[in-house]
Short mmCIF file of C-alpha atoms in Angstrom, two decimals:
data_model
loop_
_atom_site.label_atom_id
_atom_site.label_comp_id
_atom_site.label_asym_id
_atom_site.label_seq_id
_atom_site.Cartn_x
_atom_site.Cartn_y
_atom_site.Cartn_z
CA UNK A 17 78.67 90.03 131.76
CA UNK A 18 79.94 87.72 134.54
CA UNK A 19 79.35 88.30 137.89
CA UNK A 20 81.46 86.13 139.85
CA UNK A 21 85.02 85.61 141.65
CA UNK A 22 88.41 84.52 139.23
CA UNK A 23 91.42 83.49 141.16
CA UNK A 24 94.31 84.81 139.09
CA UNK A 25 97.69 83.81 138.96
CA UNK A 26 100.89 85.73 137.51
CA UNK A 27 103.67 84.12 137.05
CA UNK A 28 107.55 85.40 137.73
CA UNK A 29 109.96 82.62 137.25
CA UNK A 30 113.21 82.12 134.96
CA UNK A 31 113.27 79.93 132.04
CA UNK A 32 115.93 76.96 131.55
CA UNK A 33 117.90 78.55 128.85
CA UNK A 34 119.27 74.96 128.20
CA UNK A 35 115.95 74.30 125.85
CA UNK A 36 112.41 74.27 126.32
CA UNK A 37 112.49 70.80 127.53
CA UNK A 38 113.68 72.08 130.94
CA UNK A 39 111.49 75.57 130.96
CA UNK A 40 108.15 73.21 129.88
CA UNK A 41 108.71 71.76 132.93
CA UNK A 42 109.15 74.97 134.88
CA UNK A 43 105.66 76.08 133.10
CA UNK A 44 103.65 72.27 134.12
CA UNK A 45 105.03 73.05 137.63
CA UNK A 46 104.10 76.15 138.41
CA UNK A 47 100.57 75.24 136.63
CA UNK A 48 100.13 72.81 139.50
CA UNK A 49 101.41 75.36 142.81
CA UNK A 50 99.44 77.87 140.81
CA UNK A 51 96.30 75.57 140.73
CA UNK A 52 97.06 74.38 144.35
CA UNK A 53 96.45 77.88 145.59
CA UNK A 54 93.08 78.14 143.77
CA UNK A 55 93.92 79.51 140.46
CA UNK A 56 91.48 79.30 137.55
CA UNK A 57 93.42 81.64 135.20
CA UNK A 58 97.08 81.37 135.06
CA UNK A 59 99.80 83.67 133.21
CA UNK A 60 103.24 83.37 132.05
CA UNK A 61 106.08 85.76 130.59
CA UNK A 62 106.45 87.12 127.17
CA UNK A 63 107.95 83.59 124.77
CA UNK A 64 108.57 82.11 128.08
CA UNK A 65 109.48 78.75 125.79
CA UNK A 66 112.22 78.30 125.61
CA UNK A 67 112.93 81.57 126.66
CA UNK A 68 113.05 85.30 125.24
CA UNK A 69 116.47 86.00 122.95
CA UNK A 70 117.90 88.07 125.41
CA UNK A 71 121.02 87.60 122.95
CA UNK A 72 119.28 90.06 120.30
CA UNK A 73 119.70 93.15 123.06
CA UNK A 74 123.53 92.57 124.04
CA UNK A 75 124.74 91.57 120.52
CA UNK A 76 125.36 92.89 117.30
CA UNK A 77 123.93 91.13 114.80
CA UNK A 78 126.98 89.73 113.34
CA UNK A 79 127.28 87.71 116.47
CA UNK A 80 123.68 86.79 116.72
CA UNK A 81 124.08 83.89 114.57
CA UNK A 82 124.44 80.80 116.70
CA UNK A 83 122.40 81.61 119.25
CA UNK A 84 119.80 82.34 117.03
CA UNK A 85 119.97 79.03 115.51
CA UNK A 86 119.57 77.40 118.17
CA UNK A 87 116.65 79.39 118.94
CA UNK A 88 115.35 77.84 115.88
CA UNK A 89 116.07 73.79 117.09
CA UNK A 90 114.53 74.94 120.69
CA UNK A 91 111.63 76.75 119.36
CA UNK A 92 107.84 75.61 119.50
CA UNK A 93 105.65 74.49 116.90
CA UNK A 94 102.03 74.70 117.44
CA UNK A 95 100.88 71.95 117.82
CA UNK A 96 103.54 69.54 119.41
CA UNK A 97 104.55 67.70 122.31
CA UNK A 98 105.03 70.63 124.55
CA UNK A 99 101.35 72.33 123.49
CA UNK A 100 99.78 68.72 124.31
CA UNK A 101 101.66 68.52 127.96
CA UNK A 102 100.56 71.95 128.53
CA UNK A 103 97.14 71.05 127.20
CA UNK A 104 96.79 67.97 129.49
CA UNK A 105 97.67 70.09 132.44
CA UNK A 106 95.56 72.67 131.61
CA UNK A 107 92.88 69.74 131.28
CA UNK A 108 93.54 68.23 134.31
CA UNK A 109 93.36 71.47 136.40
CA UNK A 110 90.85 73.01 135.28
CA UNK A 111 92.34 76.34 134.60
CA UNK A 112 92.67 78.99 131.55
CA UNK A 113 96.50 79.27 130.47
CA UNK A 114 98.30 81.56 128.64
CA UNK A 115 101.46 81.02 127.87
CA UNK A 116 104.21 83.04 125.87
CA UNK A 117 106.51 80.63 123.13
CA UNK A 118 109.08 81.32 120.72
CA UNK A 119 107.01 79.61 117.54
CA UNK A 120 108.02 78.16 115.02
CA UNK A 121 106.61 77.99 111.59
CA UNK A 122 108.92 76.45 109.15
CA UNK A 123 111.44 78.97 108.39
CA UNK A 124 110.52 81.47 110.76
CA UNK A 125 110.18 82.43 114.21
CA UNK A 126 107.23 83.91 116.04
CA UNK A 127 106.33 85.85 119.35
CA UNK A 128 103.24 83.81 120.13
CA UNK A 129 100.75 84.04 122.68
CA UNK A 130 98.73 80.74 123.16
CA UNK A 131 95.30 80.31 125.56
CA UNK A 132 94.68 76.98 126.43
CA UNK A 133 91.06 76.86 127.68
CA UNK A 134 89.77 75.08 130.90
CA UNK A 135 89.31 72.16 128.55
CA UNK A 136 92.59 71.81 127.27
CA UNK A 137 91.66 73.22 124.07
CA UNK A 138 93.67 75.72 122.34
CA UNK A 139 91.47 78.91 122.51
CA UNK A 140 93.35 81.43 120.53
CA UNK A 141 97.06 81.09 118.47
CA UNK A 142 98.34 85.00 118.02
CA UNK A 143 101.55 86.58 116.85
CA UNK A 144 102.96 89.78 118.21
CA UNK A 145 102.33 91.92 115.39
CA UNK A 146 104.88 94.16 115.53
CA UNK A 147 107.98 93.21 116.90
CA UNK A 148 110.60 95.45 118.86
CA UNK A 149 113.34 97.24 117.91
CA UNK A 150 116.08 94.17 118.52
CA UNK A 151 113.14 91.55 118.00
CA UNK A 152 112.96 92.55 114.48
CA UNK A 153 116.09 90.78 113.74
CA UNK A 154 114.55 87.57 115.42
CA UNK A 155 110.74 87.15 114.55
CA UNK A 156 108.05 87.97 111.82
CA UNK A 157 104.88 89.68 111.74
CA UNK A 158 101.81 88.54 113.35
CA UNK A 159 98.48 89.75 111.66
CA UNK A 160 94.81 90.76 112.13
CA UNK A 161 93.58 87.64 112.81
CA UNK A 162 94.97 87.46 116.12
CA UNK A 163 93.56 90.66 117.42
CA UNK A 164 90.48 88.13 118.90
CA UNK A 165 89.26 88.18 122.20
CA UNK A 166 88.48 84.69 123.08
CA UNK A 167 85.40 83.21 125.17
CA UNK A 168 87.07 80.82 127.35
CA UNK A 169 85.62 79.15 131.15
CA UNK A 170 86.55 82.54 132.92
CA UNK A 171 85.19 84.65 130.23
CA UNK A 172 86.10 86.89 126.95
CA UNK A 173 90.24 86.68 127.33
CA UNK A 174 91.93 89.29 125.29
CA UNK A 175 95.98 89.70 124.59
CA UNK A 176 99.01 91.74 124.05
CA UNK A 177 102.62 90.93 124.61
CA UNK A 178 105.18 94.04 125.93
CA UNK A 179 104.86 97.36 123.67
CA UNK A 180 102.26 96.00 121.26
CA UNK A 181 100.46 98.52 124.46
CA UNK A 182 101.72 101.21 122.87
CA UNK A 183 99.29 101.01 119.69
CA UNK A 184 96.03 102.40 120.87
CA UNK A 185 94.31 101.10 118.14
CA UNK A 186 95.20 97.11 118.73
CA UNK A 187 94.37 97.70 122.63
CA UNK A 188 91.01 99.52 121.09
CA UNK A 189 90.45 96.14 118.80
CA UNK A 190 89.95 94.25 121.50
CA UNK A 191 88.78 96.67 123.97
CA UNK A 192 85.43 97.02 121.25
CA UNK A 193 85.09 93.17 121.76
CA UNK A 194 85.12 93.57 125.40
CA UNK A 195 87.40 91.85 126.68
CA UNK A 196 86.61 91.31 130.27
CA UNK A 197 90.14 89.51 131.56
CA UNK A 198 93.31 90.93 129.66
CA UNK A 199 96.41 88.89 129.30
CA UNK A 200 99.95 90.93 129.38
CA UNK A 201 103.28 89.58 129.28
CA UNK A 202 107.01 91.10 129.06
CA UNK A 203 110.12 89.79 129.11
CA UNK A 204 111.01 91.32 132.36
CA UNK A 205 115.31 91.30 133.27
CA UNK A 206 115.48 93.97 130.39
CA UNK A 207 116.46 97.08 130.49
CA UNK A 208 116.59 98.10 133.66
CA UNK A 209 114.85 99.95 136.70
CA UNK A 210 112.95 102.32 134.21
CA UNK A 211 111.16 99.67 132.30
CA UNK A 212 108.91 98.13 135.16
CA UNK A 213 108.02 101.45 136.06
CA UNK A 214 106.42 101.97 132.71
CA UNK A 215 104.85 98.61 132.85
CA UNK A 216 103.34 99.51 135.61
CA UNK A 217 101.67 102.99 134.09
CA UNK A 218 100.92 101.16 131.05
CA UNK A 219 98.94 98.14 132.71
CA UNK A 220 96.74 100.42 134.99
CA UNK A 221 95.77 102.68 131.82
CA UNK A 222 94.69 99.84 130.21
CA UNK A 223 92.27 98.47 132.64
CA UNK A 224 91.19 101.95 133.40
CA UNK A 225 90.57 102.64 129.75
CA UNK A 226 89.26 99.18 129.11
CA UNK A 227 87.21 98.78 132.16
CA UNK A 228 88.95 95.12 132.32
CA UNK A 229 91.09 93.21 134.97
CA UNK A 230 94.72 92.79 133.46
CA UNK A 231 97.29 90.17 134.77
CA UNK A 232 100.89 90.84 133.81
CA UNK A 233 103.44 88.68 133.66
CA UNK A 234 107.19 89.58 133.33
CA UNK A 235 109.74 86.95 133.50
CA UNK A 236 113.28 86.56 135.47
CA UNK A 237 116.71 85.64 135.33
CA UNK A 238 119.23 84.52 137.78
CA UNK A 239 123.00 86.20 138.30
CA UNK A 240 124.42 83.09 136.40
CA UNK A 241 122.07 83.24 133.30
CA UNK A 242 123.01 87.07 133.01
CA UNK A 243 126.70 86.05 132.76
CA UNK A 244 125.92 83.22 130.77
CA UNK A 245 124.18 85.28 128.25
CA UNK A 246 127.12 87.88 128.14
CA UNK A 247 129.96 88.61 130.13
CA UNK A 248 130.69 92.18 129.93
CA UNK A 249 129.50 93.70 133.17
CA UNK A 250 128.65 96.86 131.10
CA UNK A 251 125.84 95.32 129.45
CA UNK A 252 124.87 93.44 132.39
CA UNK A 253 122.99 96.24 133.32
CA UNK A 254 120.55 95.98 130.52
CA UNK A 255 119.35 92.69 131.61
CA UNK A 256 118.27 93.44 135.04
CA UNK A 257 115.45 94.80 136.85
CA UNK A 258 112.66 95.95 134.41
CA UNK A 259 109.99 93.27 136.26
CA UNK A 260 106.59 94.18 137.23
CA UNK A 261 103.86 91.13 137.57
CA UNK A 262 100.86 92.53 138.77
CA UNK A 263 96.85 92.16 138.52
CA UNK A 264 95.41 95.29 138.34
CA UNK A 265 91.38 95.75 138.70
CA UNK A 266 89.16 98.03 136.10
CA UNK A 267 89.68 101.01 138.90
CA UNK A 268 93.53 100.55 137.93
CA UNK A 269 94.24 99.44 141.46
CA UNK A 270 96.72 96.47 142.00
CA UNK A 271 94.97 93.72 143.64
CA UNK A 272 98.28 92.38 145.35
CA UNK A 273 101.25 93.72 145.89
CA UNK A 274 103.29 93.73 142.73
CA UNK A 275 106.43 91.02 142.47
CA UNK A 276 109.55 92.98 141.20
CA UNK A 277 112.51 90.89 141.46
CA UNK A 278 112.84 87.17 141.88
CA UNK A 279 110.93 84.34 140.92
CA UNK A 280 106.97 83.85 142.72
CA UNK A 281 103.67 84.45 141.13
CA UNK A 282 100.83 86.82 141.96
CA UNK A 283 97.42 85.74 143.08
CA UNK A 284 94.46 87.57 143.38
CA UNK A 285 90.94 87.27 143.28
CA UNK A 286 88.59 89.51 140.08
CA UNK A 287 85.74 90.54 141.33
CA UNK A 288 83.76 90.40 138.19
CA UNK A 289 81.10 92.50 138.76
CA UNK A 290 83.67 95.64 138.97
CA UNK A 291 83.26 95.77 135.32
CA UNK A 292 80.10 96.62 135.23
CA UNK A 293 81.15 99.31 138.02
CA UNK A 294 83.74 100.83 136.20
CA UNK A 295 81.49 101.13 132.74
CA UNK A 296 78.41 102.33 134.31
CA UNK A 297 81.04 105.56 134.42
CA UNK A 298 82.94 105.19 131.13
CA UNK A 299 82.17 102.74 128.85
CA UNK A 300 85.09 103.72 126.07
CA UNK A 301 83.43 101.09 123.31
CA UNK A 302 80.26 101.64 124.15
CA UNK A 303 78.10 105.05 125.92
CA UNK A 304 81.41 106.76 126.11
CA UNK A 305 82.28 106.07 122.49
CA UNK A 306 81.36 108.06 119.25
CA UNK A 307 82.17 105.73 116.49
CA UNK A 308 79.68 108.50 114.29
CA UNK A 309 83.32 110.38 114.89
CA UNK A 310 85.79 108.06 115.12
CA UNK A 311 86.14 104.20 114.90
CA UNK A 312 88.62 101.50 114.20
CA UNK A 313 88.71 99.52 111.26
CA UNK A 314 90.19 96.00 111.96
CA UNK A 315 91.07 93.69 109.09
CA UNK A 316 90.94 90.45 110.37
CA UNK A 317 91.70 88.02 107.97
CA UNK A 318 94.87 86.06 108.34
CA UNK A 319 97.68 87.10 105.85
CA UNK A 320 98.88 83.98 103.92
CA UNK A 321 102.38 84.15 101.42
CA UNK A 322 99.76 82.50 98.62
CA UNK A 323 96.31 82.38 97.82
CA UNK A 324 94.85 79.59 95.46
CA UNK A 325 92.99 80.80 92.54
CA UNK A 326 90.88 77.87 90.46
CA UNK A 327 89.13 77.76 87.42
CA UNK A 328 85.95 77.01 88.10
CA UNK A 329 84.55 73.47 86.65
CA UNK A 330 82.63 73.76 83.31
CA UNK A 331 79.13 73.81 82.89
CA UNK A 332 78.99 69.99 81.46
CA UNK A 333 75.49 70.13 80.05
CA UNK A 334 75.50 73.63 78.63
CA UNK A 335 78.71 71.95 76.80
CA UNK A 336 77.58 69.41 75.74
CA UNK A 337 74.14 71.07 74.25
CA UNK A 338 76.83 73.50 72.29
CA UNK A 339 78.57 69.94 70.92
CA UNK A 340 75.40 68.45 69.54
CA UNK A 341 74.49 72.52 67.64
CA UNK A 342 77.94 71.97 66.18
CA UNK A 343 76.75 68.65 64.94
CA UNK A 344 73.61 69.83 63.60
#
């Protein structure tokens, strides 16, 4: 268990809903003010690249065609230009990333969480693995494999995106792993006044319950990108408010004063040894647990559209020694 200091960084900032050429550069930027101010573990929003299909909450899905498309040509494939540029900057800092992207993998789309390591080394690749309600229309299923806390330079880093909070038993995957740092991210700008809230109730449960730090990211848009992804004031409303970027301690305390509307980023120092403060009282994988009772059972292996069955080579001697009977 570690025992010394984390800067953290959440980050609040709108995307460039142009393409993920513009919003990369929004992410390598605030990597360096982020790093500047001491960081050594950086978040950003919920598929932050290019930027979260708002579209899918406002439209029907009649008229989610084109900008779903070009979802598709703006999309990120893993790996690519835009993981290397992160990479290097990751790299060059000296700081654990993780970073929300639209992926894509051939003919589908993704909600991927990636965790670049201090290295630049790509720690963990997950998929949400259930999307929500709207989001169904606009990515696939993620699986068990990515339900895997990884050991990175600030220690075992563990991640959800949004409501994937809400099941107990893939927060209790990697709680059992002990995760030590948890990664959040929402969209943020969704829904409205209501949503943050619960963000906020959701996040300090989990690090409670987990006996973690988490560092929440929710992201943010601008009066002209909420006109330019719909013009009817009515629905408007659904794409405001709803932020809450935070970094909460494993006593469910904030560490800094949440950032609810506009763009900025959190920073806060983890204490690591509160871990070991908060689990000396309830350790809920470990002296608090009764997996004699109850326990989770995780299938981890990655789910693949086709699995390769071949015959195994013949035994060429034993043949052979059958041959010359035959000729006997």
């Amino acid at each position: 268990m570690r025992t010394d200091t984390i800067r953290a960084a959440a980050v609040q900032i709108a995307p460039d809903l142009s393409g993920r050429a513009g919003t990369i550069e929004r992410v390598l930027n605030a990597i360096a003010e982020a790093a500047d101010k001491g960081a050594r573990f950086i978040v950003f929003p919920e598929t932050f690249v290019p930027y979260y299909p708002y579209f899918s909450f406002v439209l029907p899905p009649v008229l989610q065609g084109a900008p779903h498309l070009e979802l598709y040509r703006e999309a990120v494939v893993v790996p690519s230009a835009e993981t290397r540029a992160v990479a290097e900057a990751t790299r060059k800092r000296g700081a654990v990333i993780v970073l929300g992207v639209n992926e894509r993998d051939h003919g589908s789309l993704y909600n991927t969480q990636l965790i670049f390591d201090a290295d630049g080394s790509l720690a963990l690749k997950r998929r949400k693995i259930t999307p929500t309600y709207h989001e169904r229309m606009i990515w696939g299923q993620g699986d068990g494999a990515g339900l895997t806390v990884a050991e990175t330079a600030v220690g075992r880093v563990g991640a959800l995106a949004c409501w994937e909070h809400y099941n107990p038993l893939a927060r209790y995957a990697l709680m059992a792993q002990h995760e030590e740092i948890h990664a959040s991210h929402f969209p943020g700008s969704l829904v409205g006044p209501i949503f943050g809230e619960q963000i906020e109730v959701t996040m300090r449960h989990h690090a409670l319950e987990s006996g973690c730090f988490v560092v929440n990211s929710t992201g943010w848009l601008t009066e002209e990108q909420i006109a330019e992804i719909h013009p009817d004031p009515k629905l408007q409303k659904g794409l405001r408010d709803g932020c809450m970027t935070c970094i909460i301690s494993p006593e469910g305390r904030h560490l800094a004063d949440p950032l609810t509307e506009g763009e900025g980023m959190v920073v806060a120092d983890l204490d690591m040894k509160l871990i070991t403060k908060r689990k000396r009282m309830m350790d809920s994988v470990g002296h608090y647990a009764r997996p004699e009772l109850l326990h989770l059972v995780h299938d981890a292996r990655p789910t693949l559209p086709r699995e390769t069955h071949v015959a195994p080579e013949p035994d060429l001697p034993l043949f052979a020694a059958l041959e010359e009977e035959e000729h006997v």
